[in-house]
PDB file of C-alpha atoms in Angstrom:
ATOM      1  CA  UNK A 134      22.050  17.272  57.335  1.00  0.00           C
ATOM      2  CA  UNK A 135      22.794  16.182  54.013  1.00  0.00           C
ATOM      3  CA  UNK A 136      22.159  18.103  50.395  1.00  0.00           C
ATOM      4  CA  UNK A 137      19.592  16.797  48.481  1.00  0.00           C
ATOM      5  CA  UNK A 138      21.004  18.167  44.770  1.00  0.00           C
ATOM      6  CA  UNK A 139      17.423  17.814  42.710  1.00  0.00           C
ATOM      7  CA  UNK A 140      17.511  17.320  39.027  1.00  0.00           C
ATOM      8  CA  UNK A 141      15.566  19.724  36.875  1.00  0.00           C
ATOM      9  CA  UNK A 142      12.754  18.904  34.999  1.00  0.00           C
ATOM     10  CA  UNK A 143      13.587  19.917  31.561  1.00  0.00           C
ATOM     11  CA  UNK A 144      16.278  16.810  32.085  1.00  0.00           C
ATOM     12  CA  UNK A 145      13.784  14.556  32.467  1.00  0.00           C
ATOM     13  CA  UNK A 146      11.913  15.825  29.222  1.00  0.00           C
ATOM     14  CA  UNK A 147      15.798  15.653  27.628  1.00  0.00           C
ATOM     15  CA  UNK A 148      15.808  11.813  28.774  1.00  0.00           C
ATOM     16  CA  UNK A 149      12.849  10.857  27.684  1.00  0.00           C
ATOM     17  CA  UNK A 150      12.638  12.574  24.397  1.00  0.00           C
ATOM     18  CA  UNK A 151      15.862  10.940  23.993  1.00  0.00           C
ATOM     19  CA  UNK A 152      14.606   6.902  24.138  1.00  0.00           C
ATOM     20  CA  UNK A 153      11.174   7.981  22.463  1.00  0.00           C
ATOM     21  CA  UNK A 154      13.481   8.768  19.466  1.00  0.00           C
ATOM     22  CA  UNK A 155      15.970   5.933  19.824  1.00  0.00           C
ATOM     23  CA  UNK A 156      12.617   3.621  19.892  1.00  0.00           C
ATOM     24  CA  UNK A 157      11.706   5.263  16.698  1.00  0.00           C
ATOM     25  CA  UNK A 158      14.479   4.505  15.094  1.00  0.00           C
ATOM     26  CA  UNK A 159      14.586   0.928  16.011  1.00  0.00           C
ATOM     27  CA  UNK A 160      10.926   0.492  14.676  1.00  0.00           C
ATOM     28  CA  UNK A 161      11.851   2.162  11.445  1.00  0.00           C
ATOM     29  CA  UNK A 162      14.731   0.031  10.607  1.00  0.00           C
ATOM     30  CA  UNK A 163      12.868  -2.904  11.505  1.00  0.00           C
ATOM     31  CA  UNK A 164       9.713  -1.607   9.521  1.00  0.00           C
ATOM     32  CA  UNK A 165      11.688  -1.422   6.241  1.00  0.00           C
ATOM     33  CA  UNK A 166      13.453  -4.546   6.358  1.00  0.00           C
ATOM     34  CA  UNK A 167       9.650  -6.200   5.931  1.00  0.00           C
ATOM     35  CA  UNK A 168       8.537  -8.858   7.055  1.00  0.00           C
ATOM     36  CA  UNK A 169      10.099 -11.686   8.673  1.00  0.00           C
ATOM     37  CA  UNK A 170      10.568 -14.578   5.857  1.00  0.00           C
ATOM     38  CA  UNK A 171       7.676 -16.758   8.002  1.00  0.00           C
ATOM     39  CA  UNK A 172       5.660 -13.526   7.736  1.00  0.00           C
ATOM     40  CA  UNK A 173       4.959 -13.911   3.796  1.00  0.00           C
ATOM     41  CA  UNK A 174       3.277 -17.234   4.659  1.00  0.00           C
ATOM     42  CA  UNK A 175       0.842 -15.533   7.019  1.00  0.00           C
ATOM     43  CA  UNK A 176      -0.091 -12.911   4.438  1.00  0.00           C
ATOM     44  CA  UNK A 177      -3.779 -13.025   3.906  1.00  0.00           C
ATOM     45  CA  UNK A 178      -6.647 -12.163   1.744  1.00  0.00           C
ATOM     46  CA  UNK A 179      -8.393  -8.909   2.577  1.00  0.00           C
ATOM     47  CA  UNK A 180     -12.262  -8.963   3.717  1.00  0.00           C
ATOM     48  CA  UNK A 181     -15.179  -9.636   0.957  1.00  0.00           C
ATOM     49  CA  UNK A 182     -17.274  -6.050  -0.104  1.00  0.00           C
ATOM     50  CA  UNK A 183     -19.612  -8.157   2.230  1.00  0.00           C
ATOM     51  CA  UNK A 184     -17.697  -8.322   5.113  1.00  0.00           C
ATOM     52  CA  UNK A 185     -16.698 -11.591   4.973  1.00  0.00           C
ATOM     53  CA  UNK A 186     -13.374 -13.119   4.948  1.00  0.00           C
ATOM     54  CA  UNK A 187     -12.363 -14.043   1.231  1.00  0.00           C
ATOM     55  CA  UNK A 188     -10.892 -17.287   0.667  1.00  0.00           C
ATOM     56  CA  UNK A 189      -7.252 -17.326   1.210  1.00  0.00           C
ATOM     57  CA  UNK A 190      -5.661 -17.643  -2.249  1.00  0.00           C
ATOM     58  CA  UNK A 191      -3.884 -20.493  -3.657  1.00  0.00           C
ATOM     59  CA  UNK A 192      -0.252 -18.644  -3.142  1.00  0.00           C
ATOM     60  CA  UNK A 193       0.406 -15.265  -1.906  1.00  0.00           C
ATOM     61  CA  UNK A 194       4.232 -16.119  -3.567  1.00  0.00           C
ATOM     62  CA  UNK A 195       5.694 -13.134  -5.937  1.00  0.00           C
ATOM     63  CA  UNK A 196       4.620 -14.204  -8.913  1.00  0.00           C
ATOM     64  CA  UNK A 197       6.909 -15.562 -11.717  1.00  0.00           C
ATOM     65  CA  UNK A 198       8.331 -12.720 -14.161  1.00  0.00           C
ATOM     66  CA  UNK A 199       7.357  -9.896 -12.398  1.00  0.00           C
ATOM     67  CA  UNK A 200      10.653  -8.625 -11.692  1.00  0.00           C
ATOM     68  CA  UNK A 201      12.805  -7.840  -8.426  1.00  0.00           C
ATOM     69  CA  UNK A 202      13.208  -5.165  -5.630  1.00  0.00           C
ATOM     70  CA  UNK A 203      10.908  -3.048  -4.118  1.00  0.00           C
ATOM     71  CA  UNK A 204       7.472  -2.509  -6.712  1.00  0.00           C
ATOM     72  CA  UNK A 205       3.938  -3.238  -6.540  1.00  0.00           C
ATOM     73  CA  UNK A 206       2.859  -6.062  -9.142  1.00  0.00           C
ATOM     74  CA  UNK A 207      -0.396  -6.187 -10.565  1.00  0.00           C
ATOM     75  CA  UNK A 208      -1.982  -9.223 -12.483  1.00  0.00           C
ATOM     76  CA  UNK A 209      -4.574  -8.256 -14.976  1.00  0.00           C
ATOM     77  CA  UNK A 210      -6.124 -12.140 -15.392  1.00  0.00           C
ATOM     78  CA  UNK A 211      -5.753 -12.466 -11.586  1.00  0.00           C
ATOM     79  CA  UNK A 212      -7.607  -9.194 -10.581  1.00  0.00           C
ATOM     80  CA  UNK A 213      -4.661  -8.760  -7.642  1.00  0.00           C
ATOM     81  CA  UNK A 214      -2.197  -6.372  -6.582  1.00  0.00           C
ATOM     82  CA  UNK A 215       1.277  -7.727  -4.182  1.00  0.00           C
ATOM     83  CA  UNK A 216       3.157  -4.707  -2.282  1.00  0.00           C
ATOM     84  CA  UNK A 217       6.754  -6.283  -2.779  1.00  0.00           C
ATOM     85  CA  UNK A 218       9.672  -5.295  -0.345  1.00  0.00           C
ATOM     86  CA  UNK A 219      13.410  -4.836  -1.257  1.00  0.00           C
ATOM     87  CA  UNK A 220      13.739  -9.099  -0.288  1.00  0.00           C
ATOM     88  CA  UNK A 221      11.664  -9.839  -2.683  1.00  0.00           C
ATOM     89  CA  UNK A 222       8.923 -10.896  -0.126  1.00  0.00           C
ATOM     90  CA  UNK A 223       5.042 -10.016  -0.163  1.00  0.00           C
ATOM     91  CA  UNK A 224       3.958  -7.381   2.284  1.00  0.00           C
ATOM     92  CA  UNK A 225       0.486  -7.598   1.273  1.00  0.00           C
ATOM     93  CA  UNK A 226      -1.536  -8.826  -1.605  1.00  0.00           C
ATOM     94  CA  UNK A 227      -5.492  -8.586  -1.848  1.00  0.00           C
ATOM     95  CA  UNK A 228      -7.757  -8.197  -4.719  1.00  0.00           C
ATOM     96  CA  UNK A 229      -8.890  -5.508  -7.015  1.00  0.00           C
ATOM     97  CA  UNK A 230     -11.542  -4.460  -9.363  1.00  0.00           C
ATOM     98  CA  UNK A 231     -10.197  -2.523 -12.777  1.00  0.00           C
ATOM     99  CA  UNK A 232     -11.921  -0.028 -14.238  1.00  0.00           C
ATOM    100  CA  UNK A 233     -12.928  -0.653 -18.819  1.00  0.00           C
ATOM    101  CA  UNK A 234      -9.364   0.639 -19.506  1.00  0.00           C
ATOM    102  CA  UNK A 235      -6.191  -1.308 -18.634  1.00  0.00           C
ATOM    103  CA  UNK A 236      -2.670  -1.270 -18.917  1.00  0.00           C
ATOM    104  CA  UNK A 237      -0.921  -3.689 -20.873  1.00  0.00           C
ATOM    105  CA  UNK A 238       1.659  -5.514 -19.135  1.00  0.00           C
ATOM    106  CA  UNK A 239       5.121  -3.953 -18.681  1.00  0.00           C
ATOM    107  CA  UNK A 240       7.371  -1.926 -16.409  1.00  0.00           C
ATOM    108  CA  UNK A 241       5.401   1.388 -15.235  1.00  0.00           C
ATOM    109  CA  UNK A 242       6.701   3.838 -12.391  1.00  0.00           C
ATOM    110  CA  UNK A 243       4.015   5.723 -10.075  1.00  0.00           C
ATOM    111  CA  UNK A 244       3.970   8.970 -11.762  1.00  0.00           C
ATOM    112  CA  UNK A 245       2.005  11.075  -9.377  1.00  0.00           C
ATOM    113  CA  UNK A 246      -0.760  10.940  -6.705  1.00  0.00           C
ATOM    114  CA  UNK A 247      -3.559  12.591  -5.161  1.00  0.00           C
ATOM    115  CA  UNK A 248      -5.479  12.723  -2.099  1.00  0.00           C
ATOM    116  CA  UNK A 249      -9.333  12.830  -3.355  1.00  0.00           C
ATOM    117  CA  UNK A 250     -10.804  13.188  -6.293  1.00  0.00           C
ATOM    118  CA  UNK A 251     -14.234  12.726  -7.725  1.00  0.00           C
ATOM    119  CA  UNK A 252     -14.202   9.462 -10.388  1.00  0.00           C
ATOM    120  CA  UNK A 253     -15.626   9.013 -13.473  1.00  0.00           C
ATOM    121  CA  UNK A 254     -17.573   7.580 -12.510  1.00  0.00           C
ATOM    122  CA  UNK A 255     -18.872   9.958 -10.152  1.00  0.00           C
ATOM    123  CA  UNK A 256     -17.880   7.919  -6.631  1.00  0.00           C
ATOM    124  CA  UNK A 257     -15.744   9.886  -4.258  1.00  0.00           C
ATOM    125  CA  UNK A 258     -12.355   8.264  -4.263  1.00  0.00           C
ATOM    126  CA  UNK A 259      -9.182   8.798  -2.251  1.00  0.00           C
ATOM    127  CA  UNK A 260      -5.207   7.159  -2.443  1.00  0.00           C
ATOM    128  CA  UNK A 261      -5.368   7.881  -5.890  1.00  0.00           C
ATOM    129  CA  UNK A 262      -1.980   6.396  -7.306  1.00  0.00           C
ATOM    130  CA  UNK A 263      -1.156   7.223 -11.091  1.00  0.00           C
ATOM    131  CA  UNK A 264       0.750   4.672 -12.821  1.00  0.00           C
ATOM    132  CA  UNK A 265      -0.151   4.772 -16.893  1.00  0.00           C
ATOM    133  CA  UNK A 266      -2.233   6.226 -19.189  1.00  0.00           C
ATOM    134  CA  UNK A 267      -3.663   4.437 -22.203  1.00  0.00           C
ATOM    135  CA  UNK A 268      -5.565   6.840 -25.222  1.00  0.00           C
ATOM    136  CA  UNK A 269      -5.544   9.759 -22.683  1.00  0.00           C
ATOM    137  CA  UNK A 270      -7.403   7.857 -20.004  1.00  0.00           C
ATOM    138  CA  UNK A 271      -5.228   8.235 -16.735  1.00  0.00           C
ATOM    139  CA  UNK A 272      -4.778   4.296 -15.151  1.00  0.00           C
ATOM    140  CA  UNK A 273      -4.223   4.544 -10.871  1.00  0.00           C
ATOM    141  CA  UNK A 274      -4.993   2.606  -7.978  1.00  0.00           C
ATOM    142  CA  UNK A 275      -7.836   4.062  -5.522  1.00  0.00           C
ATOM    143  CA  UNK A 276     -10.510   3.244  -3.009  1.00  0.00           C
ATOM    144  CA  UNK A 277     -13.895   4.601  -2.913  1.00  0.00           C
ATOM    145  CA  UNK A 278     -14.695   6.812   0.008  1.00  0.00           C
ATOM    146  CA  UNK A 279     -17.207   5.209   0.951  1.00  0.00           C
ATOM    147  CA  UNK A 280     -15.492   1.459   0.659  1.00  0.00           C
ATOM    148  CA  UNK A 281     -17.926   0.362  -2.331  1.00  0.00           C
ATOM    149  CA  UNK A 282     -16.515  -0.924  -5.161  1.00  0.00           C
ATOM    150  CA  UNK A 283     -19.412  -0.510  -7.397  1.00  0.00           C
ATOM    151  CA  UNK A 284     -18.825  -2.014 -11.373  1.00  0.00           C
ATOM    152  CA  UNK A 285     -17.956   1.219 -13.346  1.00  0.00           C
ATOM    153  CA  UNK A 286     -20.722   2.381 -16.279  1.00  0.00           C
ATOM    154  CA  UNK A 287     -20.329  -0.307 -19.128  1.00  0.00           C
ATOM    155  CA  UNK A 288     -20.063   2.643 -21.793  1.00  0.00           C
ATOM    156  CA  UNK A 289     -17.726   4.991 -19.704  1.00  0.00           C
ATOM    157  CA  UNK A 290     -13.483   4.866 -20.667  1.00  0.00           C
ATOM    158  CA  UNK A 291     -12.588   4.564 -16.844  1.00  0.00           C
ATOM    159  CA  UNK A 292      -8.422   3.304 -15.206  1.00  0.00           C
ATOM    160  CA  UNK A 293      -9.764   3.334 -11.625  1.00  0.00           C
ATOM    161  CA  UNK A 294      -8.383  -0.006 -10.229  1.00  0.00           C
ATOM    162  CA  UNK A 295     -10.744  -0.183  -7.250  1.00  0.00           C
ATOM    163  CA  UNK A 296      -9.890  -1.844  -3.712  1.00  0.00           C
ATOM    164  CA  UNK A 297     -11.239  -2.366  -0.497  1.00  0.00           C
ATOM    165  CA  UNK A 298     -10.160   1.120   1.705  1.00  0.00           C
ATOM    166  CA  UNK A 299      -7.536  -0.675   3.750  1.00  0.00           C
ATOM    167  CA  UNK A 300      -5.796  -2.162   0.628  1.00  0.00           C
ATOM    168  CA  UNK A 301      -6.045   1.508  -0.218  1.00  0.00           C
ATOM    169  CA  UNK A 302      -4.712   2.929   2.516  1.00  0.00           C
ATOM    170  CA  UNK A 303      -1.837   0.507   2.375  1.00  0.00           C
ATOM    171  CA  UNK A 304      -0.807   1.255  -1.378  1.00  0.00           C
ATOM    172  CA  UNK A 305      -1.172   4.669  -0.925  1.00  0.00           C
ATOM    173  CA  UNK A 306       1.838   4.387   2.334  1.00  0.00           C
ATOM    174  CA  UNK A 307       3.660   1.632  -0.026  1.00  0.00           C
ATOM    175  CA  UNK A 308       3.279   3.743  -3.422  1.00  0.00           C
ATOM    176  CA  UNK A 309       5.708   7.065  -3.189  1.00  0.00           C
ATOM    177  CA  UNK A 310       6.311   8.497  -6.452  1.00  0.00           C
ATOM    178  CA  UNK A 311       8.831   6.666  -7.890  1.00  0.00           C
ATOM    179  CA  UNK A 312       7.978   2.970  -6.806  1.00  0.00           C
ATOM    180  CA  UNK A 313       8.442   0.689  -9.874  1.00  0.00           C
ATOM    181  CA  UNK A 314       4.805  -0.951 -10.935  1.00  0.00           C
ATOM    182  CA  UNK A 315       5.123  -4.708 -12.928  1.00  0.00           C
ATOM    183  CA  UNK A 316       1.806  -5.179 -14.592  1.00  0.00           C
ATOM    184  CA  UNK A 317       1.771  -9.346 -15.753  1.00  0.00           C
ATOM    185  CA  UNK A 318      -0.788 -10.825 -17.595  1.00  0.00           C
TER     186      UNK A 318
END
């Protein structure tokens, strides 16, 4: 009778471990080359405070003079915000909703961030991304909690550049300490 010679178990585990890792490392490498050059065409506008699908915009294209590499641009007269990869190509754009104090337009860096943090203008927010400060009022991207994007108090000195809580989410993956921020008119 022949010997059956039986593999252990903990190879198995060694296998598999092993291509769970090497799949990893294939999705990371593809992940931070962005998107595929069609890809930037298909980038779209995120959902209305109403639920609603926004228009798309006219062009989700980088816009002129806002520099090169890896950053996140933000228009002031446009109210929007592009996540830029190292090609130069948009990995997201969507609108936002600034706060009574704005930066003026230049080369920032993200300087720090925070989790959560009550605003101003006393709505929970989270991804808090700090990128300037203008007369001692801190300027950063965030999201409500909640998702609102309520218009802050006409009298208070708030930098909160509100977004929808997925655009928040995103920034907040996209925005390490570090990343470059173009602010354009």
């Amino acid at each position: 009778m022949p010997v059956r010679r039986l593999i252990p178990p903990w190879t198995w585990v060694t296998v598999l471990t092993a291509a769970a890792v090497a799949v990893v490392a294939v999705l990371a490498v593809q992940a931070n080359r962005g998107p595929h050059p069609a890809a930037a065409d298909r980038v779209k506008a995120s959902p209305s405070a109403s639920g609603h699908a926004s228009p798309a915009p006219e062009s989700t294209a980088v816009p002129d003079g806002s520099g090169s590499g890896r950053r996140i641009v933000y228009s002031l007269s446009g109210h929007r915000v592009w996540l830029i990869d190292v090609s130069d190509q948009p990995r997201r754009t969507f609108k936002v909703w600034p706060g009574t104090v704005s930066p003026g337009p230049g080369a920032y860096t993200v300087e720090s961030r925070k989790d959560a943090t009550t605003g101003y203008d006393g709505v929970n927010i989270e991804h808090i991304v700090y990128f300037a400060a203008d007369a001692g009022v801190s300027i950063a991207f965030s999201n409500a909690v909640n998702g609102a994007s309520p218009p802050p108090p006409s009298a208070a000195r708030t930098g909160g550049i509100r977004m929808h809580k997925a655009d928040g989410a995103a920034l907040w993956t996209f925005g390490t300490v570090g990343t470059p921020v173009r602010v354009i008119k």
